[in-house]
């Protein structure tokens, strides 16, 4: 499950940025500028050195690749969907 809703992007190819922002916004995540306090820093293929990422101090951001974050987001959304559908009756 996600531990926050503030996401920064770094090293993301320009042709992918708008698509990622739209996807994250649909999932009620806030894309914020890199360098501001974030819960997650998502890096893309254009980042040369992962060690150069500044994770912040409060909170210390989790650093994840685009693929790993997408997998976490899909698992979270699936779990939330399963949770929200419990207790509903099947209408025949």
Backbone as a chain_set.jsonl record, in Angstrom:
{"seq": "XXXXXXXXXXXXXXXXXXXXXXXXXXXXXXXXXXXXXXXXXXXXXXXXXXXXXXXXXXXXXXXXXXXXXXXXXXXXXXXXXXXXXXXXXXXX", "coords": {"N": [[0.828, -1.183, 0.0], [0.36, 2.278, -0.596], [2.213, 4.839, 1.09], [1.661, 7.516, 1.298], [0.882, 10.55, -0.542], [2.29, 12.319, -2.097], [4.265, 12.912, -4.859], [7.312, 13.085, -6.584], [8.972, 13.648, -9.67], [11.832, 12.588, -11.47], [14.33, 12.564, -13.926], [12.676, 11.588, -15.899], [11.692, 10.815, -19.184], [10.794, 13.406, -21.475], [8.576, 12.922, -23.145], [6.99, 11.268, -21.659], [6.114, 12.468, -19.35], [3.618, 13.957, -19.147], [1.744, 11.909, -19.443], [2.282, 10.314, -17.188], [1.72, 12.139, -15.118], [-1.045, 12.471, -15.518], [-1.926, 9.83, -15.025], [-1.129, 9.477, -12.327], [-2.57, 11.525, -11.098], [-5.194, 10.659, -11.484], [-5.201, 8.633, -9.661], [-5.345, 9.962, -7.336], [-2.978, 11.147, -6.481], [-0.49, 13.609, -5.766], [1.51, 15.371, -7.854], [4.502, 16.842, -7.341], [7.012, 19.428, -7.478], [10.391, 18.346, -7.895], [12.537, 18.304, -5.148], [10.954, 19.52, -3.301], [9.269, 18.561, -0.22], [8.48, 15.158, -0.383], [6.689, 12.043, -0.637], [7.33, 9.974, -2.283], [9.896, 9.547, -4.67], [10.113, 9.323, -7.977], [12.011, 7.812, -10.422], [13.279, 8.001, -13.754], [14.414, 6.699, -16.954], [16.281, 8.547, -17.828], [17.817, 9.385, -15.759], [21.031, 9.579, -14.574], [22.536, 8.852, -12.312], [21.545, 7.284, -9.548], [22.296, 7.709, -6.954], [22.541, 10.411, -6.681], [20.133, 11.504, -6.049], [18.248, 13.565, -3.985], [16.779, 12.807, -1.068], [15.402, 14.166, 0.872], [14.369, 15.235, 4.212], [12.173, 15.237, 5.948], [9.177, 14.096, 5.217], [11.433, 11.275, 4.808], [11.878, 10.458, 1.587], [10.735, 7.644, -0.327], [12.562, 6.095, -2.858], [11.954, 5.134, -6.097], [11.858, 3.208, -9.122], [10.166, 3.983, -12.243], [8.759, 1.708, -13.105], [8.659, 0.049, -10.808], [7.175, 1.702, -9.094], [4.774, 1.899, -10.511], [3.896, -0.753, -10.356], [3.48, -0.929, -7.549], [1.465, 0.992, -7.295], [-0.579, -0.179, -8.847], [-1.051, -2.522, -7.356], [-1.94, -1.354, -4.961], [-4.253, 0.03, -5.828], [-5.76, -2.179, -6.694], [-6.111, -3.539, -4.28], [-7.573, -1.632, -2.853], [-9.837, -1.493, -4.454], [-10.841, -4.068, -4.134], [-11.391, -3.977, -1.421], [-13.345, -1.946, -1.327], [-15.415, -3.136, -2.692], [-16.358, -5.106, -1.079], [-19.033, -6.358, 0.844], [-21.003, -5.492, -0.79], [-23.95, -6.431, -2.445], [-24.524, -8.894, -4.874], [-26.317, -8.223, -7.705], [-28.892, -9.854, -9.312]], "CA": [[0.0, 0.0, 0.0], [1.074, 3.547, -0.629], [2.376, 5.482, 2.386], [1.565, 8.955, 1.123], [0.317, 10.89, -1.842], [3.111, 13.325, -2.773], [5.196, 12.245, -5.758], [8.183, 13.908, -7.425], [9.516, 12.937, -10.824], [13.18, 13.008, -11.842], [14.902, 11.717, -14.96], [11.61, 11.024, -16.731], [11.717, 11.372, -20.536], [9.781, 14.455, -21.676], [7.366, 12.413, -23.786], [6.234, 10.453, -20.709], [5.739, 13.238, -18.165], [2.189, 14.274, -19.096], [1.016, 10.651, -19.239], [2.451, 9.92, -15.788], [0.969, 13.075, -14.272], [-2.466, 12.121, -15.652], [-2.137, 8.558, -14.329], [-1.007, 9.671, -10.888], [-3.676, 12.372, -10.667], [-6.378, 9.792, -11.414], [-5.064, 7.835, -8.444], [-5.378, 10.916, -6.225], [-1.631, 11.504, -6.059], [-0.112, 14.974, -6.094], [2.852, 15.475, -8.42], [5.092, 18.085, -6.864], [8.359, 19.631, -8.023], [11.51, 17.682, -7.238], [13.189, 19.172, -4.18], [9.985, 19.778, -2.236], [9.024, 17.331, 0.54], [7.688, 14.173, -1.115], [6.63, 10.695, -0.076], [7.984, 9.111, -3.264], [10.613, 10.142, -5.784], [10.074, 8.348, -9.065], [13.048, 8.143, -11.392], [13.135, 7.402, -15.078], [15.588, 6.212, -17.675], [17.25, 9.604, -18.103], [18.623, 9.666, -14.567], [22.331, 8.929, -14.741], [23.099, 8.339, -11.061], [20.494, 7.237, -8.524], [22.855, 8.202, -5.696], [22.468, 11.872, -6.643], [18.783, 11.92, -5.654], [18.106, 14.114, -2.642], [15.568, 12.197, -0.536], [14.746, 15.025, 1.848], [14.536, 14.852, 5.608], [10.898, 15.068, 6.659], [9.599, 12.715, 5.432], [12.458, 10.773, 3.895], [11.123, 9.892, 0.472], [11.109, 6.381, -0.946], [13.01, 6.27, -4.232], [11.535, 3.969, -6.865], [11.82, 3.36, -10.578], [8.817, 4.11, -12.775], [8.141, 0.391, -13.156], [8.36, -0.401, -9.45], [6.093, 2.512, -8.545], [3.546, 1.506, -11.196], [3.47, -2.02, -9.741], [2.943, -0.614, -6.23], [0.207, 1.701, -7.514], [-1.57, -1.16, -9.3], [-1.4, -3.376, -6.21], [-2.724, -0.538, -4.033], [-5.579, 0.238, -6.41], [-6.467, -3.452, -6.677], [-6.498, -3.812, -2.892], [-8.637, -0.7, -2.501], [-11.024, -1.912, -5.196], [-11.343, -5.272, -3.473], [-11.937, -3.547, -0.138], [-14.571, -1.164, -1.514], [-16.491, -3.965, -3.229], [-16.843, -6.017, -0.032], [-20.287, -5.969, 1.457], [-22.015, -5.197, -1.804], [-24.658, -7.622, -2.894], [-24.567, -9.12, -6.303], [-27.693, -8.07, -8.188], [-29.136, -10.799, -10.41]], "C": [[0.873, 1.247, 0.0], [1.112, 4.169, 0.765], [2.311, 6.99, 2.288], [1.029, 9.262, -0.257], [1.106, 11.963, -2.58], [4.225, 12.643, -3.546], [6.0, 13.283, -6.526], [8.746, 13.037, -8.528], [10.901, 13.485, -11.14], [13.701, 12.02, -12.893], [13.878, 11.05, -15.86], [11.716, 11.633, -18.125], [10.535, 12.319, -20.762], [8.491, 13.921, -22.278], [6.512, 11.543, -22.861], [5.653, 11.255, -19.542], [4.235, 13.478, -18.078], [1.347, 13.024, -18.858], [1.105, 10.206, -17.783], [1.681, 10.835, -14.852], [-0.516, 12.755, -14.328], [-2.784, 10.834, -14.895], [-2.114, 8.754, -12.822], [-2.145, 10.526, -10.345], [-4.967, 11.576, -10.556], [-6.371, 8.957, -10.142], [-4.969, 8.702, -7.198], [-4.0, 11.183, -5.622], [-1.333, 12.925, -6.507], [1.324, 14.964, -6.614], [3.387, 16.845, -8.048], [6.5, 18.218, -7.434], [9.411, 18.887, -7.197], [12.22, 18.693, -6.348], [12.264, 19.586, -3.054], [9.748, 18.476, -1.48], [8.061, 16.401, -0.199], [7.699, 12.848, -0.371], [7.365, 9.703, -0.976], [8.712, 9.97, -4.288], [10.718, 9.051, -6.832], [11.119, 8.757, -10.09], [12.836, 7.369, -12.68], [14.477, 7.084, -15.702], [16.637, 7.29, -17.948], [18.077, 10.004, -16.887], [19.925, 8.882, -14.679], [22.832, 8.264, -13.459], [22.05, 8.417, -9.961], [20.994, 7.787, -7.186], [22.787, 9.723, -5.581], [21.093, 12.385, -6.216], [18.792, 12.383, -4.208], [16.769, 13.646, -2.08], [14.826, 13.063, 0.46], [14.949, 14.513, 3.262], [13.221, 14.572, 6.312], [9.733, 15.163, 5.691], [10.758, 12.356, 4.51], [11.721, 10.006, 2.807], [11.651, 8.52, 0.08], [11.488, 6.672, -2.39], [12.693, 4.991, -4.99], [11.625, 4.256, -8.357], [10.364, 3.502, -11.015], [8.087, 2.776, -12.721], [7.754, -0.111, -11.771], [7.202, 0.387, -8.846], [4.768, 2.15, -9.208], [3.015, 0.2, -10.618], [2.864, -1.791, -8.364], [1.585, 0.068, -6.356], [-0.898, 0.736, -7.954], [-2.002, -2.077, -8.166], [-2.267, -2.617, -5.212], [-4.135, -0.34, -4.553], [-6.397, -1.048, -6.418], [-6.952, -3.782, -5.27], [-7.637, -2.893, -2.461], [-9.934, -1.06, -3.211], [-11.663, -3.133, -4.572], [-12.011, -4.897, -2.158], [-13.266, -2.827, -0.326], [-15.719, -2.007, -2.055], [-17.018, -4.965, -2.205], [-18.14, -5.477, 0.545], [-21.363, -5.594, 0.455], [-22.666, -6.495, -2.24], [-24.642, -7.695, -4.395], [-26.021, -9.071, -6.751], [-27.862, -8.978, -9.386], [-30.166, -10.274, -11.359]], "O": [[1.982, 1.252, 0.534], [0.158, 4.04, 1.532], [2.871, 7.68, 3.14], [0.753, 8.358, -1.046], [0.636, 12.472, -3.598], [5.026, 11.897, -2.983], [5.443, 14.244, -7.055], [8.969, 11.84, -8.343], [11.124, 14.695, -11.087], [13.533, 10.807, -12.764], [14.181, 10.052, -16.513], [11.821, 12.853, -18.248], [9.423, 12.065, -20.299], [7.412, 14.418, -21.954], [5.421, 11.126, -23.247], [4.786, 10.757, -18.825], [3.635, 13.225, -17.033], [0.344, 13.079, -18.147], [0.109, 9.768, -17.208], [1.057, 10.368, -13.899], [-1.185, 12.764, -13.295], [-3.798, 10.756, -14.201], [-2.988, 8.25, -12.116], [-2.633, 10.276, -9.243], [-5.752, 11.794, -9.633], [-7.429, 8.617, -9.612], [-4.563, 8.234, -6.135], [-3.867, 11.415, -4.421], [-1.867, 13.388, -7.515], [2.246, 14.59, -5.889], [2.805, 17.873, -8.393], [7.109, 17.223, -7.828], [9.326, 18.812, -5.971], [12.471, 19.822, -6.769], [12.722, 19.961, -1.975], [9.992, 17.397, -2.021], [6.966, 16.807, -0.589], [8.6, 12.568, 0.42], [7.944, 8.725, -0.502], [8.198, 11.001, -4.721], [11.324, 8.003, -6.611], [11.124, 9.89, -10.572], [12.3, 6.261, -12.697], [15.526, 7.185, -15.065], [17.778, 6.962, -18.27], [18.944, 10.872, -16.983], [19.913, 7.664, -14.857], [23.485, 7.222, -13.519], [21.71, 9.506, -9.499], [20.202, 8.275, -6.379], [22.958, 10.265, -4.489], [20.916, 13.59, -6.039], [19.28, 11.683, -3.32], [15.721, 14.057, -2.579], [13.713, 12.719, 0.858], [15.607, 13.497, 3.486], [13.179, 13.727, 7.206], [9.332, 16.281, 5.369], [11.026, 13.063, 3.54], [11.028, 9.027, 3.08], [12.852, 8.26, 0.145], [10.792, 7.426, -3.07], [13.103, 3.901, -4.591], [11.488, 5.398, -8.796], [9.445, 3.185, -10.261], [6.921, 2.722, -12.331], [6.656, -0.633, -11.578], [6.347, -0.181, -8.167], [3.74, 2.098, -8.534], [1.809, 0.061, -10.411], [1.841, -2.392, -8.036], [0.659, -0.244, -5.608], [-2.029, 0.832, -7.478], [-3.188, -2.378, -8.027], [-3.224, -3.174, -4.675], [-5.105, -0.517, -3.816], [-7.603, -1.012, -6.174], [-8.077, -4.25, -5.091], [-8.564, -3.33, -1.779], [-11.013, -0.943, -2.63], [-12.888, -3.226, -4.488], [-13.066, -5.431, -1.815], [-14.212, -3.064, 0.426], [-16.881, -1.634, -1.896], [-18.037, -5.611, -2.451], [-18.304, -4.268, 0.708], [-22.519, -5.4, 0.83], [-22.006, -7.524, -2.384], [-24.735, -6.685, -5.092], [-26.861, -9.803, -6.226], [-27.101, -8.906, -10.351], [-30.495, -10.939, -12.342]]}, "num_chains": 1, "name": "protein.A"}
